[in-house]
mmCIF file of C-alpha atoms and ligand atoms in Angstrom:
data_model
loop_
_atom_site.group_PDB
_atom_site.id
_atom_site.type_symbol
_atom_site.label_atom_id
_atom_site.label_comp_id
_atom_site.label_asym_id
_atom_site.label_seq_id
_atom_site.Cartn_x
_atom_site.Cartn_y
_atom_site.Cartn_z
ATOM 1 C CA MET A 1 -34.819 -12.006 -8.446
ATOM 2 C CA THR A 2 -32.548 -10.528 -11.156
ATOM 3 C CA MET A 3 -30.022 -12.839 -12.812
ATOM 4 C CA THR A 4 -26.535 -11.994 -11.682
ATOM 5 C CA THR A 5 -23.239 -13.827 -11.772
ATOM 6 C CA ASN A 6 -21.032 -13.600 -8.715
ATOM 7 C CA ILE A 7 -17.618 -15.210 -8.757
ATOM 8 C CA ILE A 8 -14.907 -15.516 -6.109
ATOM 9 C CA LEU A 9 -11.300 -15.988 -7.225
ATOM 10 C CA LEU A 10 -9.367 -17.790 -4.521
ATOM 11 C CA GLY A 11 -5.633 -18.413 -4.440
ATOM 12 C CA PRO A 12 -2.345 -17.335 -2.868
ATOM 13 C CA PRO A 13 -0.664 -14.022 -3.722
ATOM 14 C CA GLY A 14 0.712 -14.230 -7.273
ATOM 15 C CA ALA A 15 -1.746 -16.924 -8.409
ATOM 16 C CA GLY A 16 -3.046 -14.618 -11.149
ATOM 17 C CA LYS A 17 -6.363 -13.549 -9.611
ATOM 18 C CA GLY A 18 -6.054 -9.912 -10.666
ATOM 19 C CA THR A 19 -5.020 -10.744 -14.232
ATOM 20 C CA GLN A 20 -7.915 -13.146 -14.715
ATOM 21 C CA ALA A 21 -10.403 -10.837 -12.986
ATOM 22 C CA ARG A 22 -9.547 -8.152 -15.539
ATOM 23 C CA ARG A 23 -10.244 -10.621 -18.358
ATOM 24 C CA LEU A 24 -13.660 -11.432 -16.908
ATOM 25 C CA VAL A 25 -14.435 -7.723 -16.663
ATOM 26 C CA GLU A 26 -13.613 -7.231 -20.345
ATOM 27 C CA GLU A 27 -15.326 -10.354 -21.606
ATOM 28 C CA ARG A 28 -18.450 -10.403 -19.464
ATOM 29 C CA GLY A 29 -18.977 -6.869 -18.210
ATOM 30 C CA LEU A 30 -18.747 -7.969 -14.590
ATOM 31 C CA VAL A 31 -17.400 -5.588 -11.950
ATOM 32 C CA GLN A 32 -14.125 -6.478 -10.231
ATOM 33 C CA LEU A 33 -14.067 -5.908 -6.486
ATOM 34 C CA SER A 34 -10.478 -6.140 -5.277
ATOM 35 C CA THR A 35 -10.059 -5.316 -1.599
ATOM 36 C CA GLY A 36 -6.296 -5.005 -2.229
ATOM 37 C CA ASP A 37 -6.972 -2.229 -4.785
ATOM 38 C CA MET A 38 -9.471 -0.530 -2.462
ATOM 39 C CA LEU A 39 -6.959 -0.578 0.400
ATOM 40 C CA ARG A 40 -4.152 0.748 -1.838
ATOM 41 C CA GLU A 41 -6.468 3.568 -2.871
ATOM 42 C CA ALA A 42 -7.300 4.290 0.776
ATOM 43 C CA ARG A 43 -3.635 4.467 1.757
ATOM 44 C CA SER A 44 -2.711 6.755 -1.122
ATOM 45 C CA SER A 45 -5.547 9.135 -0.212
ATOM 46 C CA ASN A 46 -3.918 9.684 3.198
ATOM 47 C CA SER A 47 -7.204 9.084 5.019
ATOM 48 C CA GLU A 48 -7.215 7.946 8.662
ATOM 49 C CA MET A 49 -8.020 4.438 7.529
ATOM 50 C CA GLY A 50 -5.231 4.610 4.953
ATOM 51 C CA LYS A 51 -2.670 5.331 7.648
ATOM 52 C CA VAL A 52 -3.871 2.416 9.756
ATOM 53 C CA VAL A 53 -3.709 -0.106 6.926
ATOM 54 C CA ALA A 54 -0.425 0.984 5.270
ATOM 55 C CA ASP A 55 1.833 -0.569 7.883
ATOM 56 C CA VAL A 56 -0.183 -3.808 8.052
ATOM 57 C CA MET A 57 -0.120 -4.178 4.261
ATOM 58 C CA ASP A 58 3.605 -3.551 3.931
ATOM 59 C CA LYS A 59 4.286 -6.291 6.449
ATOM 60 C CA GLY A 60 2.094 -8.666 4.470
ATOM 61 C CA GLN A 61 -0.418 -9.167 7.256
ATOM 62 C CA LEU A 62 -4.190 -9.113 6.867
ATOM 63 C CA VAL A 63 -6.135 -5.928 7.503
ATOM 64 C CA THR A 64 -8.985 -6.369 10.024
ATOM 65 C CA ASP A 65 -12.200 -8.045 8.936
ATOM 66 C CA GLU A 66 -14.155 -5.001 10.061
ATOM 67 C CA ILE A 67 -12.359 -2.687 7.635
ATOM 68 C CA VAL A 68 -12.509 -4.922 4.545
ATOM 69 C CA ILE A 69 -16.105 -6.016 5.132
ATOM 70 C CA GLY A 70 -17.035 -2.319 5.450
ATOM 71 C CA LEU A 71 -15.330 -1.566 2.108
ATOM 72 C CA ILE A 72 -17.130 -4.422 0.353
ATOM 73 C CA ARG A 73 -20.481 -3.547 1.909
ATOM 74 C CA GLU A 74 -20.209 0.018 0.645
ATOM 75 C CA LYS A 75 -19.331 -1.105 -2.904
ATOM 76 C CA LEU A 76 -22.162 -3.637 -3.023
ATOM 77 C CA GLU A 77 -24.635 -1.047 -1.817
ATOM 78 C CA THR A 78 -23.587 1.565 -4.349
ATOM 79 C CA THR A 79 -22.748 -0.409 -7.506
ATOM 80 C CA GLU A 80 -25.205 -1.578 -10.168
ATOM 81 C CA ALA A 81 -23.700 -4.557 -11.967
ATOM 82 C CA PRO A 82 -24.643 -7.747 -13.787
ATOM 83 C CA GLY A 83 -22.400 -9.467 -11.264
ATOM 84 C CA PHE A 84 -19.184 -9.175 -9.286
ATOM 85 C CA ILE A 85 -15.790 -10.823 -9.327
ATOM 86 C CA PHE A 86 -14.384 -10.898 -5.828
ATOM 87 C CA ASP A 87 -10.594 -10.753 -6.109
ATOM 88 C CA GLY A 88 -8.696 -11.129 -2.833
ATOM 89 C CA PHE A 89 -11.899 -11.191 -0.801
ATOM 90 C CA PRO A 90 -12.976 -13.057 1.275
ATOM 91 C CA ARG A 91 -9.708 -13.998 2.978
ATOM 92 C CA THR A 92 -11.077 -15.276 6.312
ATOM 93 C CA LEU A 93 -14.063 -17.358 7.381
ATOM 94 C CA ALA A 94 -15.611 -14.283 9.048
ATOM 95 C CA GLN A 95 -15.355 -12.391 5.741
ATOM 96 C CA ALA A 96 -16.897 -15.323 3.876
ATOM 97 C CA ASP A 97 -19.849 -15.445 6.279
ATOM 98 C CA ALA A 98 -20.318 -11.684 6.011
ATOM 99 C CA LEU A 99 -20.258 -11.818 2.200
ATOM 100 C CA GLY A 100 -22.847 -14.601 2.192
ATOM 101 C CA ASP A 101 -25.120 -12.491 4.414
ATOM 102 C CA LEU A 102 -24.656 -9.343 2.326
ATOM 103 C CA LEU A 103 -25.509 -11.151 -0.907
ATOM 104 C CA THR A 104 -28.487 -12.921 0.637
ATOM 105 C CA GLY A 105 -29.773 -9.512 1.731
ATOM 106 C CA MET A 106 -29.584 -8.397 -1.917
ATOM 107 C CA GLY A 107 -31.391 -11.526 -3.161
ATOM 108 C CA GLN A 108 -28.127 -12.787 -4.665
ATOM 109 C CA GLN A 109 -25.612 -15.548 -4.059
ATOM 110 C CA ILE A 110 -22.093 -16.720 -4.893
ATOM 111 C CA ASP A 111 -22.396 -18.744 -8.085
ATOM 112 C CA VAL A 112 -18.918 -20.213 -8.161
ATOM 113 C CA VAL A 113 -15.628 -20.071 -6.288
ATOM 114 C CA ILE A 114 -12.620 -20.699 -8.516
ATOM 115 C CA GLU A 115 -9.502 -21.878 -6.728
ATOM 116 C CA MET A 116 -6.324 -21.075 -8.678
ATOM 117 C CA GLN A 117 -3.757 -23.717 -7.704
ATOM 118 C CA VAL A 118 -0.075 -22.836 -8.010
ATOM 119 C CA ASP A 119 3.038 -24.192 -6.374
ATOM 120 C CA ASP A 120 4.750 -21.954 -3.858
ATOM 121 C CA ALA A 121 8.127 -21.915 -5.627
ATOM 122 C CA ALA A 122 6.540 -20.253 -8.670
ATOM 123 C CA LEU A 123 5.014 -17.500 -6.552
ATOM 124 C CA VAL A 124 8.346 -15.956 -5.520
ATOM 125 C CA ASP A 125 9.288 -15.495 -9.157
ATOM 126 C CA ARG A 126 5.849 -14.216 -10.163
ATOM 127 C CA ILE A 127 5.680 -11.713 -7.328
ATOM 128 C CA SER A 128 9.226 -10.415 -7.551
ATOM 129 C CA GLY A 129 8.941 -9.686 -11.289
ATOM 130 C CA ARG A 130 5.498 -8.113 -11.143
ATOM 131 C CA PHE A 131 4.640 -4.507 -12.020
ATOM 132 C CA THR A 132 1.402 -2.770 -12.981
ATOM 133 C CA CYS A 133 0.237 0.292 -14.835
ATOM 134 C CA GLY A 134 -0.747 2.980 -12.333
ATOM 135 C CA ASN A 135 -3.228 4.412 -14.817
ATOM 136 C CA CYS A 136 -5.206 1.430 -16.180
ATOM 137 C CA GLY A 137 -4.127 -1.382 -13.839
ATOM 138 C CA GLU A 138 -2.731 -3.735 -16.511
ATOM 139 C CA VAL A 139 -0.445 -6.339 -14.922
ATOM 140 C CA TYR A 140 3.033 -7.113 -16.331
ATOM 141 C CA HIS A 141 6.051 -9.269 -15.465
ATOM 142 C CA ASP A 142 9.758 -8.619 -16.134
ATOM 143 C CA THR A 143 10.324 -11.910 -17.978
ATOM 144 C CA THR A 144 6.969 -13.538 -18.724
ATOM 145 C CA ARG A 145 5.009 -10.448 -19.763
ATOM 146 C CA PRO A 146 7.154 -7.377 -20.366
ATOM 147 C CA THR A 147 5.721 -4.261 -22.007
ATOM 148 C CA GLU A 148 6.329 -4.050 -25.762
ATOM 149 C CA LYS A 149 8.091 -0.696 -25.379
ATOM 150 C CA PRO A 150 10.163 -0.484 -22.182
ATOM 151 C CA GLY A 151 8.519 1.785 -19.612
ATOM 152 C CA VAL A 152 5.269 2.274 -21.556
ATOM 153 C CA CYS A 153 1.967 0.509 -20.880
ATOM 154 C CA ASP A 154 0.797 -1.499 -23.941
ATOM 155 C CA VAL A 155 -2.859 -0.816 -23.175
ATOM 156 C CA CYS A 156 -3.085 2.899 -22.363
ATOM 157 C CA GLY A 157 0.374 4.317 -23.189
ATOM 158 C CA SER A 158 0.977 5.569 -19.649
ATOM 159 C CA THR A 159 4.545 5.660 -18.345
ATOM 160 C CA ASP A 160 3.331 5.368 -14.745
ATOM 161 C CA LEU A 161 4.477 1.759 -14.210
ATOM 162 C CA LYS A 162 4.725 0.704 -10.575
ATOM 163 C CA ARG A 163 5.896 -2.063 -8.304
ATOM 164 C CA ARG A 164 3.977 -2.763 -5.105
ATOM 165 C CA ALA A 165 5.687 -2.030 -1.783
ATOM 166 C CA ASP A 166 4.705 -5.493 -0.528
ATOM 167 C CA ASP A 167 5.973 -7.409 -3.586
ATOM 168 C CA ASN A 168 9.258 -8.467 -1.972
ATOM 169 C CA ALA A 169 10.529 -11.796 -0.642
ATOM 170 C CA GLU A 170 10.198 -10.850 3.056
ATOM 171 C CA SER A 171 6.597 -9.688 2.857
ATOM 172 C CA LEU A 172 5.696 -12.590 0.548
ATOM 173 C CA LYS A 173 6.694 -15.023 3.310
ATOM 174 C CA THR A 174 4.170 -13.439 5.678
ATOM 175 C CA ARG A 175 1.516 -13.181 2.954
ATOM 176 C CA LEU A 176 1.873 -16.904 2.217
ATOM 177 C CA LEU A 177 1.635 -17.797 5.905
ATOM 178 C CA GLU A 178 -1.468 -15.644 6.241
ATOM 179 C CA TYR A 179 -2.929 -17.389 3.186
ATOM 180 C CA TYR A 180 -2.380 -20.892 4.537
ATOM 181 C CA LYS A 181 -3.478 -20.046 8.088
ATOM 182 C CA LYS A 182 -6.508 -17.877 7.422
ATOM 183 C CA THR A 183 -7.600 -18.100 3.769
ATOM 184 C CA SER A 184 -7.022 -21.701 2.691
ATOM 185 C CA PRO A 185 -9.784 -22.969 5.075
ATOM 186 C CA LEU A 186 -12.176 -21.277 2.628
ATOM 187 C CA ILE A 187 -11.383 -24.040 0.135
ATOM 188 C CA GLY A 188 -13.115 -26.552 2.417
ATOM 189 C CA TYR A 189 -15.846 -24.058 3.322
ATOM 190 C CA TYR A 190 -16.908 -23.541 -0.297
ATOM 191 C CA TYR A 191 -16.320 -27.165 -1.274
ATOM 192 C CA ALA A 192 -18.819 -28.188 1.407
ATOM 193 C CA GLN A 193 -21.307 -25.709 -0.073
ATOM 194 C CA GLY A 194 -20.866 -27.322 -3.499
ATOM 195 C CA ARG A 195 -19.525 -24.087 -5.018
ATOM 196 C CA LEU A 196 -15.804 -24.874 -5.417
ATOM 197 C CA GLN A 197 -14.042 -25.433 -8.741
ATOM 198 C CA SER A 198 -10.253 -25.675 -9.013
ATOM 199 C CA LEU A 199 -7.905 -25.082 -11.917
ATOM 200 C CA ASN A 200 -4.192 -25.136 -12.614
ATOM 201 C CA GLY A 201 -3.046 -21.544 -12.200
ATOM 202 C CA LEU A 202 0.413 -22.348 -13.582
ATOM 203 C CA ALA A 203 -0.850 -22.846 -17.128
ATOM 204 C CA ASP A 204 -0.361 -19.841 -19.418
ATOM 205 C CA ILE A 205 -2.717 -16.873 -19.174
ATOM 206 C CA GLU A 206 -4.813 -17.850 -22.225
ATOM 207 C CA GLU A 207 -5.236 -21.431 -21.060
ATOM 208 C CA VAL A 208 -6.287 -20.354 -17.570
ATOM 209 C CA ALA A 209 -8.730 -17.840 -19.080
ATOM 210 C CA GLY A 210 -10.221 -20.564 -21.296
ATOM 211 C CA ARG A 211 -10.702 -22.965 -18.419
ATOM 212 C CA MET A 212 -12.143 -20.197 -16.293
ATOM 213 C CA GLY A 213 -14.618 -19.332 -19.044
ATOM 214 C CA GLN A 214 -15.835 -22.941 -19.121
ATOM 215 C CA ILE A 215 -16.269 -22.995 -15.346
ATOM 216 C CA VAL A 216 -18.198 -19.710 -15.341
ATOM 217 C CA ASP A 217 -20.430 -20.823 -18.249
ATOM 218 C CA ALA A 218 -21.249 -24.063 -16.461
ATOM 219 C CA ALA A 219 -22.018 -22.223 -13.217
ATOM 220 C CA VAL A 220 -24.268 -19.692 -14.931
ATOM 221 C CA SER A 221 -26.287 -22.300 -16.812
ATOM 222 C CA ALA A 222 -26.618 -24.609 -13.777
HETATM 223 P P1 AMP B 1 -3.776 -8.099 -2.648
HETATM 224 O O1 AMP B 1 -3.697 -6.949 -3.595
HETATM 225 O O2 AMP B 1 -5.072 -8.854 -2.765
HETATM 226 O O3 AMP B 1 -2.561 -9.002 -2.729
HETATM 227 O O4 AMP B 1 -3.773 -7.474 -1.182
HETATM 228 C C1 AMP B 1 -2.685 -6.716 -0.699
HETATM 229 C C2 AMP B 1 -2.754 -6.586 0.815
HETATM 230 O O5 AMP B 1 -3.960 -5.909 1.197
HETATM 231 C C3 AMP B 1 -2.799 -7.905 1.586
HETATM 232 O O6 AMP B 1 -1.515 -8.451 1.802
HETATM 233 C C4 AMP B 1 -3.480 -7.459 2.888
HETATM 234 O O7 AMP B 1 -2.579 -6.749 3.706
HETATM 235 C C5 AMP B 1 -4.515 -6.479 2.382
HETATM 236 N N1 AMP B 1 -5.795 -7.126 2.018
HETATM 237 C C6 AMP B 1 -6.353 -7.216 0.769
HETATM 238 N N2 AMP B 1 -7.532 -7.858 0.802
HETATM 239 C C7 AMP B 1 -7.730 -8.209 2.099
HETATM 240 C C8 AMP B 1 -8.759 -8.925 2.778
HETATM 241 N N3 AMP B 1 -9.828 -9.426 2.119
HETATM 242 N N4 AMP B 1 -8.630 -9.097 4.117
HETATM 243 C C9 AMP B 1 -7.567 -8.598 4.801
HETATM 244 N N5 AMP B 1 -6.565 -7.935 4.224
HETATM 245 C C10 AMP B 1 -6.629 -7.735 2.883
#
């Protein structure tokens, strides 16, 4: 069996999963698998699937298990990597079971599930100020992490800065409900498997990254 490191980042919308996943990509060469990014790509390509998911996403509801499991399966089958960071997947128990089966079939496993704990009041502010670079994916925030030059990405210089259609108060309400109803049971699911680690997602980005690094190191050497 080859040595790989597979990590799940678990937490409500706005917890900082995407930001921290990008750090792990840079620092450890892992591959980020974000079902949210895959679905946004599908909808912008105007494919049949894209049309089906666009409306569901804008409302803040979950896309069907069948679609997201299919997307993940395809990526796992076609990507060579020293390990994966699952960002925004799994979001239901059925997805978690399917991921376990897919990895087992590849002779791999989930090494650690990192739960990013944040309080709900902070999420509204985080989500409503959020924007990203359409070219390189860097994540910014109006007050806590603005670009150095207004309208220009610090990392790649692109001026294609975007806000997500579902980053608004109305859709956030549904996204939070979906999280508590369908995704938060995964905390117990992975705890019972002995894979869960939790951290304070409200600490600043560097502190969260440091804590995450310790958790990943411990999981890899275990
Ligand atoms: P995210 O970028 O992770 O916040 O995801 C944005 C939206 O994509 C969610 O609100 C859902 O509509 C959809 N989505 C992303 N990942 C999943 C998933 N694993 N299962 C179901 N729907 C998902």
